[in-house]
mmCIF file of C-alpha atoms in Angstrom:
data_model
loop_
_atom_site.group_PDB
_atom_site.id
_atom_site.type_symbol
_atom_site.label_atom_id
_atom_site.label_comp_id
_atom_site.label_asym_id
_atom_site.label_seq_id
_atom_site.Cartn_x
_atom_site.Cartn_y
_atom_site.Cartn_z
ATOM 1 C CA MET A 1 118.399 70.721 91.239
ATOM 2 C CA ASN A 2 120.573 73.626 92.383
ATOM 3 C CA ASN A 3 119.396 77.157 91.946
ATOM 4 C CA SER A 4 122.333 79.472 91.328
ATOM 5 C CA PHE A 5 119.969 82.482 91.414
ATOM 6 C CA LYS A 6 118.983 81.632 94.991
ATOM 7 C CA GLU A 7 122.658 81.218 95.903
ATOM 8 C CA LEU A 8 123.359 84.654 94.445
ATOM 9 C CA GLU A 9 120.493 86.048 96.521
ATOM 10 C CA LYS A 10 122.064 84.530 99.659
ATOM 11 C CA LEU A 11 125.375 86.253 98.861
ATOM 12 C CA HIS A 12 123.567 89.570 98.502
ATOM 13 C CA LEU A 13 121.769 89.025 101.820
ATOM 14 C CA GLU A 14 125.134 88.476 103.530
ATOM 15 C CA GLN A 15 126.453 91.633 101.884
ATOM 16 C CA PHE A 16 123.383 93.508 103.131
ATOM 17 C CA GLU A 17 123.862 92.503 106.792
ATOM 18 C CA LYS A 18 126.539 95.174 107.294
ATOM 19 C CA LYS A 19 124.483 97.918 105.668
ATOM 20 C CA SER A 20 121.132 96.995 107.193
ATOM 21 C CA PRO A 21 121.161 98.963 110.508
ATOM 22 C CA GLU A 22 122.304 102.173 108.798
ATOM 23 C CA ILE A 23 119.614 101.936 106.101
ATOM 24 C CA LYS A 24 116.951 101.121 108.715
ATOM 25 C CA ASN A 25 117.874 104.216 110.752
ATOM 26 C CA GLN A 26 117.695 106.393 107.660
ATOM 27 C CA ILE A 27 114.264 105.035 106.724
ATOM 28 C CA GLU A 28 112.978 105.534 110.274
ATOM 29 C CA GLY A 29 114.325 109.100 110.303
ATOM 30 C CA GLU A 30 112.710 109.896 106.984
ATOM 31 C CA ALA A 31 109.429 108.267 108.028
ATOM 32 C CA SER A 32 109.420 110.344 111.246
ATOM 33 C CA SER A 33 109.890 113.531 109.202
ATOM 34 C CA TYR A 34 106.961 112.595 106.958
ATOM 35 C CA LYS A 35 104.825 111.826 110.020
ATOM 36 C CA PHE A 36 105.766 115.163 111.620
ATOM 37 C CA ILE A 37 104.859 117.090 108.448
ATOM 38 C CA GLY A 38 101.600 115.133 108.240
ATOM 39 C CA ASP A 39 100.756 115.926 111.879
ATOM 40 C CA VAL A 40 101.510 119.627 111.395
ATOM 41 C CA LEU A 41 99.357 119.780 108.272
ATOM 42 C CA ASP A 42 96.617 117.885 110.049
ATOM 43 C CA LEU A 43 96.718 120.338 112.950
ATOM 44 C CA TYR A 44 96.910 123.582 111.034
ATOM 45 C CA PHE A 45 95.253 122.773 107.704
ATOM 46 C CA ASN A 46 91.783 123.969 108.795
ATOM 47 C CA LYS A 47 93.200 127.198 110.206
ATOM 48 C CA ILE A 48 95.237 127.882 107.058
ATOM 49 C CA MET A 49 92.156 127.228 104.915
ATOM 50 C CA GLY A 50 90.120 129.531 107.165
ATOM 51 C CA VAL A 51 92.643 132.340 106.729
ATOM 52 C CA PHE A 52 92.669 131.739 102.983
ATOM 53 C CA VAL A 53 88.860 131.804 102.763
ATOM 54 C CA ALA A 54 88.735 134.993 104.886
ATOM 55 C CA MET A 55 91.369 136.642 102.674
ATOM 56 C CA THR A 56 89.373 135.868 99.561
ATOM 57 C CA GLY A 57 86.242 137.383 101.095
ATOM 58 C CA GLY A 58 84.375 134.261 102.219
ATOM 59 C CA ASP A 59 82.698 133.531 105.550
ATOM 60 C CA VAL A 60 84.652 131.479 107.998
ATOM 61 C CA LYS A 61 82.421 129.137 110.018
ATOM 62 C CA GLN A 62 83.019 129.267 113.749
ATOM 63 C CA ASP A 63 84.023 126.011 115.353
ATOM 64 C CA ASN A 64 81.245 125.657 117.977
ATOM 65 C CA THR A 65 82.646 122.485 119.489
ATOM 66 C CA LYS A 66 85.777 124.290 120.605
ATOM 67 C CA LYS A 67 83.776 127.203 122.004
ATOM 68 C CA ASN A 68 81.582 124.935 124.077
ATOM 69 C CA SER A 69 84.445 122.764 125.265
ATOM 70 C CA ASN A 70 85.447 125.360 127.873
ATOM 71 C CA PRO A 71 82.871 125.178 130.717
ATOM 72 C CA THR A 72 83.841 128.611 132.085
ATOM 73 C CA ASP A 73 82.616 130.365 128.887
ATOM 74 C CA MET B 1 104.575 96.604 121.507
ATOM 75 C CA LEU B 2 108.002 95.191 120.615
ATOM 76 C CA THR B 3 108.951 93.242 117.517
ATOM 77 C CA ARG B 4 109.552 90.086 119.603
ATOM 78 C CA ASP B 5 105.931 90.235 120.831
ATOM 79 C CA ILE B 6 104.622 89.837 117.286
ATOM 80 C CA PRO B 7 104.301 86.205 116.179
ATOM 81 C CA SER B 8 106.698 85.392 113.351
ATOM 82 C CA THR B 9 103.900 83.508 111.608
ATOM 83 C CA MET B 10 101.802 86.664 111.238
ATOM 84 C CA SER B 11 100.978 87.130 107.552
ATOM 85 C CA ASP B 12 102.241 90.142 105.624
ATOM 86 C CA GLU B 13 98.657 91.315 105.132
ATOM 87 C CA ASP B 14 97.984 91.268 108.884
ATOM 88 C CA VAL B 15 101.251 93.065 109.637
ATOM 89 C CA ILE B 16 100.281 95.768 107.124
ATOM 90 C CA LYS B 17 96.787 96.126 108.613
ATOM 91 C CA GLU B 18 98.226 96.517 112.105
ATOM 92 C CA TYR B 19 100.897 98.950 110.951
ATOM 93 C CA LEU B 20 98.333 101.142 109.195
ATOM 94 C CA ALA B 21 96.018 101.056 112.200
ATOM 95 C CA THR B 22 98.616 101.680 114.903
ATOM 96 C CA GLN B 23 101.667 103.165 113.115
ATOM 97 C CA ASN B 24 103.668 101.080 115.594
ATOM 98 C CA SER B 25 107.273 100.812 114.424
ATOM 99 C CA ALA B 26 107.422 97.163 115.555
ATOM 100 C CA TYR B 27 105.289 96.249 112.528
ATOM 101 C CA PHE B 28 107.552 98.268 110.268
ATOM 102 C CA GLU B 29 110.510 96.315 111.656
ATOM 103 C CA ILE B 30 108.835 93.027 110.734
ATOM 104 C CA LEU B 31 108.380 94.159 107.125
ATOM 105 C CA TYR B 32 111.933 95.511 107.079
ATOM 106 C CA LYS B 33 113.362 92.216 108.354
ATOM 107 C CA ARG B 34 111.389 90.185 105.840
ATOM 108 C CA TYR B 35 112.064 92.197 102.717
ATOM 109 C CA SER B 36 114.921 94.723 103.008
ATOM 110 C CA GLY B 37 117.645 92.186 102.167
ATOM 111 C CA LYS B 38 115.781 90.902 99.147
ATOM 112 C CA ILE B 39 115.123 94.435 97.923
ATOM 113 C CA PHE B 40 118.822 95.227 98.339
ATOM 114 C CA GLY B 41 119.730 92.066 96.420
ATOM 115 C CA LYS B 42 117.593 93.103 93.473
ATOM 116 C CA CYS B 43 118.920 96.652 93.578
ATOM 117 C CA ILE B 44 122.544 95.528 93.579
ATOM 118 C CA SER B 45 121.886 93.037 90.769
ATOM 119 C CA LEU B 46 120.344 95.758 88.633
ATOM 120 C CA LEU B 47 122.455 98.779 89.632
ATOM 121 C CA LYS B 48 125.769 96.929 90.090
ATOM 122 C CA ASP B 49 126.986 99.257 92.836
ATOM 123 C CA GLU B 50 126.703 98.735 96.597
ATOM 124 C CA ALA B 51 126.309 102.399 97.565
ATOM 125 C CA ARG B 52 123.676 103.059 94.910
ATOM 126 C CA ALA B 53 121.889 99.847 95.865
ATOM 127 C CA ALA B 54 121.800 100.985 99.511
ATOM 128 C CA ASP B 55 120.329 104.374 98.511
ATOM 129 C CA ALA B 56 117.818 102.673 96.225
ATOM 130 C CA THR B 57 116.798 100.255 99.002
ATOM 131 C CA GLN B 58 116.069 103.211 101.261
ATOM 132 C CA GLU B 59 114.032 105.000 98.605
ATOM 133 C CA VAL B 60 112.131 101.871 97.621
ATOM 134 C CA PHE B 61 111.254 101.206 101.266
ATOM 135 C CA MET B 62 110.001 104.776 101.677
ATOM 136 C CA LYS B 63 107.845 104.335 98.567
ATOM 137 C CA ILE B 64 106.464 101.132 100.064
ATOM 138 C CA LEU B 65 105.640 102.817 103.389
ATOM 139 C CA ILE B 66 104.016 105.835 101.722
ATOM 140 C CA ASN B 67 101.921 103.647 99.409
ATOM 141 C CA LEU B 68 101.180 100.870 101.884
ATOM 142 C CA SER B 69 97.512 101.863 102.176
ATOM 143 C CA LYS B 70 97.196 101.428 98.391
ATOM 144 C CA PHE B 71 98.179 97.754 98.575
ATOM 145 C CA SER B 72 94.915 96.054 97.650
ATOM 146 C CA GLY B 73 95.887 92.458 98.387
ATOM 147 C CA LYS B 74 95.008 91.350 94.850
ATOM 148 C CA SER B 75 98.562 90.125 94.364
ATOM 149 C CA LYS B 76 101.020 88.732 96.910
ATOM 150 C CA PHE B 77 102.708 91.446 98.989
ATOM 151 C CA SER B 78 106.116 90.206 97.820
ATOM 152 C CA THR B 79 105.051 90.587 94.164
ATOM 153 C CA TRP B 80 103.843 94.117 94.896
ATOM 154 C CA ILE B 81 107.095 95.227 96.529
ATOM 155 C CA TYR B 82 109.302 93.541 93.942
ATOM 156 C CA SER B 83 107.287 95.338 91.280
ATOM 157 C CA ILE B 84 108.093 98.675 92.965
ATOM 158 C CA THR B 85 111.761 97.654 93.263
ATOM 159 C CA TYR B 86 112.219 96.577 89.641
ATOM 160 C CA ASN B 87 110.399 99.608 88.267
ATOM 161 C CA PHE B 88 112.351 101.966 90.529
ATOM 162 C CA CYS B 89 115.740 100.564 89.474
ATOM 163 C CA ILE B 90 114.844 100.469 85.770
ATOM 164 C CA ASP B 91 113.647 104.105 85.963
ATOM 165 C CA MET B 92 116.863 105.052 87.743
ATOM 166 C CA ILE B 93 118.987 103.483 84.982
ATOM 167 C CA ARG B 94 116.746 105.046 82.322
ATOM 168 C CA ARG B 95 117.212 108.511 83.878
ATOM 169 C CA GLU B 96 120.973 108.143 83.929
ATOM 170 C CA LYS B 97 121.111 106.729 80.388
ATOM 171 C CA LYS B 98 124.767 105.935 80.875
ATOM 172 C CA ASN B 99 124.519 102.946 78.599
ATOM 173 C CA PRO B 100 121.320 102.904 76.534
ATOM 174 C CA SER B 101 122.215 99.525 75.025
ATOM 175 C CA LEU B 102 121.723 97.942 78.438
ATOM 176 C CA LEU B 103 118.088 98.974 78.330
ATOM 177 C CA VAL B 104 117.300 97.347 75.000
ATOM 178 C CA ASP B 105 113.877 95.884 75.523
ATOM 179 C CA ASP B 106 113.333 93.813 72.448
ATOM 180 C CA ILE B 107 116.207 91.755 71.251
ATOM 181 C CA GLU B 108 116.420 91.148 67.549
ATOM 182 C CA THR B 109 114.324 88.245 66.312
ATOM 183 C CA LYS B 110 117.421 86.317 65.258
ATOM 184 C CA TYR B 111 117.519 84.794 68.747
ATOM 185 C CA ASP B 112 114.108 83.207 68.170
ATOM 186 C CA LYS B 113 115.590 80.832 65.624
ATOM 187 C CA GLU B 114 118.062 79.484 68.152
ATOM 188 C CA ASP B 115 117.304 76.462 70.342
ATOM 189 C CA ASP B 116 115.532 76.954 73.629
ATOM 190 C CA VAL B 117 117.866 77.184 76.595
ATOM 191 C CA GLU B 118 117.103 74.621 79.303
ATOM 192 C CA ASP B 119 116.439 75.937 82.816
ATOM 193 C CA VAL B 120 119.133 73.651 84.174
ATOM 194 C CA TYR B 121 121.727 75.565 82.109
ATOM 195 C CA LEU B 122 121.102 78.663 84.226
ATOM 196 C CA LEU B 123 120.239 77.026 87.524
ATOM 197 C CA GLU B 124 123.335 74.820 87.723
ATOM 198 C CA MET B 125 125.763 77.579 86.784
ATOM 199 C CA LYS B 126 128.525 78.619 89.194
ATOM 200 C CA VAL B 127 127.386 81.688 91.139
ATOM 201 C CA LYS B 128 130.487 83.672 90.260
ATOM 202 C CA ARG B 129 129.854 83.159 86.560
ATOM 203 C CA LEU B 130 126.135 83.827 86.899
ATOM 204 C CA LYS B 131 126.948 87.161 88.527
ATOM 205 C CA ILE B 132 129.347 88.119 85.727
ATOM 206 C CA ILE B 133 126.890 87.221 82.961
ATOM 207 C CA LEU B 134 124.030 89.057 84.673
ATOM 208 C CA GLU B 135 126.209 92.165 84.803
ATOM 209 C CA GLU B 136 126.714 91.993 81.053
ATOM 210 C CA ILE B 137 123.202 91.443 79.732
ATOM 211 C CA PRO B 138 120.597 94.226 79.237
ATOM 212 C CA VAL B 139 118.758 95.218 82.387
ATOM 213 C CA MET B 140 115.369 94.177 80.998
ATOM 214 C CA ASP B 141 116.636 90.640 80.364
ATOM 215 C CA LYS B 142 118.282 90.547 83.765
ATOM 216 C CA SER B 143 115.070 91.664 85.489
ATOM 217 C CA ILE B 144 112.956 89.052 83.808
ATOM 218 C CA LEU B 145 115.419 86.264 84.641
ATOM 219 C CA LEU B 146 115.551 87.373 88.286
ATOM 220 C CA MET B 147 111.746 87.424 88.476
ATOM 221 C CA LYS B 148 111.514 83.922 87.049
ATOM 222 C CA TYR B 149 114.434 82.127 88.717
ATOM 223 C CA GLN B 150 115.164 84.097 91.888
ATOM 224 C CA ASP B 151 111.686 85.275 92.883
ATOM 225 C CA GLU B 152 110.069 82.189 91.327
ATOM 226 C CA MET B 153 107.196 84.284 90.019
ATOM 227 C CA SER B 154 104.566 82.803 87.753
ATOM 228 C CA ILE B 155 104.147 84.028 84.176
ATOM 229 C CA LYS B 156 100.945 85.762 85.311
ATOM 230 C CA GLU B 157 102.783 87.649 88.084
ATOM 231 C CA ILE B 158 105.571 88.694 85.713
ATOM 232 C CA SER B 159 103.001 89.882 83.193
ATOM 233 C CA GLU B 160 101.366 92.035 85.902
ATOM 234 C CA ILE B 161 104.690 93.639 86.839
ATOM 235 C CA THR B 162 105.904 94.209 83.296
ATOM 236 C CA LYS B 163 102.409 95.124 82.031
ATOM 237 C CA LYS B 164 102.810 92.755 79.094
ATOM 238 C CA SER B 165 100.680 89.842 77.944
ATOM 239 C CA GLU B 166 101.519 86.373 79.203
ATOM 240 C CA SER B 167 102.589 85.231 75.731
ATOM 241 C CA ALA B 168 104.869 88.284 75.446
ATOM 242 C CA VAL B 169 106.409 87.401 78.817
ATOM 243 C CA LYS B 170 107.076 83.822 77.683
ATOM 244 C CA MET B 171 108.782 85.167 74.579
ATOM 245 C CA LYS B 172 110.837 87.614 76.654
ATOM 246 C CA ILE B 173 112.009 84.849 78.977
ATOM 247 C CA LYS B 174 113.010 82.727 76.002
ATOM 248 C CA ARG B 175 114.955 85.607 74.454
ATOM 249 C CA ALA B 176 116.574 86.564 77.759
ATOM 250 C CA LYS B 177 117.823 82.992 78.180
ATOM 251 C CA GLN B 178 119.205 82.988 74.638
ATOM 252 C CA LYS B 179 120.920 86.303 75.286
ATOM 253 C CA PHE B 180 122.316 84.900 78.516
ATOM 254 C CA ARG B 181 123.767 81.848 76.716
ATOM 255 C CA LYS B 182 125.212 83.978 73.928
ATOM 256 C CA THR B 183 126.922 86.269 76.440
ATOM 257 C CA TYR B 184 128.234 83.251 78.355
ATOM 258 C CA LYS B 185 129.756 81.799 75.207
ATOM 259 C CA GLU B 186 131.405 85.126 74.379
ATOM 260 C CA ILE B 187 132.967 85.463 77.819
ATOM 261 C CA TYR B 188 133.894 81.821 78.444
ATOM 262 C CA LYS B 189 135.060 80.843 74.983
ATOM 263 C CA GLU B 190 137.425 78.215 76.367
ATOM 264 C CA ASP B 191 134.541 76.100 77.791
#
């Protein structure tokens, strides 16, 4: 038995071939932006929270691991 | 690692695991190759416009990437991504509300009294005509017919996507087929 729905899907796949590289580039660009924002947040989140806690009158714990990582200290 | 270094037989689940662990774009490319065309096909069937379908494909793929860690593996990966695609397109149409009649979910019960439409009636239809009829029927009917005949989903899978009981899905398929036949007869009166 034929399946006209599958044939229609094939037509759409052919139609997509032309558009595919452009869409892929856009997705990769957007994904890179998300990753960059994620990395920045990951890097600075603790510091931002520390500043926030200090501003609201709390104690900010010192990061001992960083202090001890420099052998000259 | 390059895409060509990854065996083509690698399962979707393994590709996802590796992508989440390494963030290597080669794994993303595998998923893109396997599913982007099919996502686009569904988007263009539902949205009826190539440019909008391309935008929707991009957004759906971003949703998939962002939520990839939430994929539990309970259902097939294809079912999961088609679920995101259908829901995204239906929401998009709902937001635009250009033609509310196209969103009609429950067709009047008068169709129930009509004969069942055989699968062969839809499956043997000329593609050009199938495309025209699908453009005319409400998007909910179109979605359910695509899930059944294009994605070959089981009733259980369709019920998971539509969040309806299996008996409700069976009824919806029956009504969608009746609506399809009615629309066909209206357009191709000469046949």
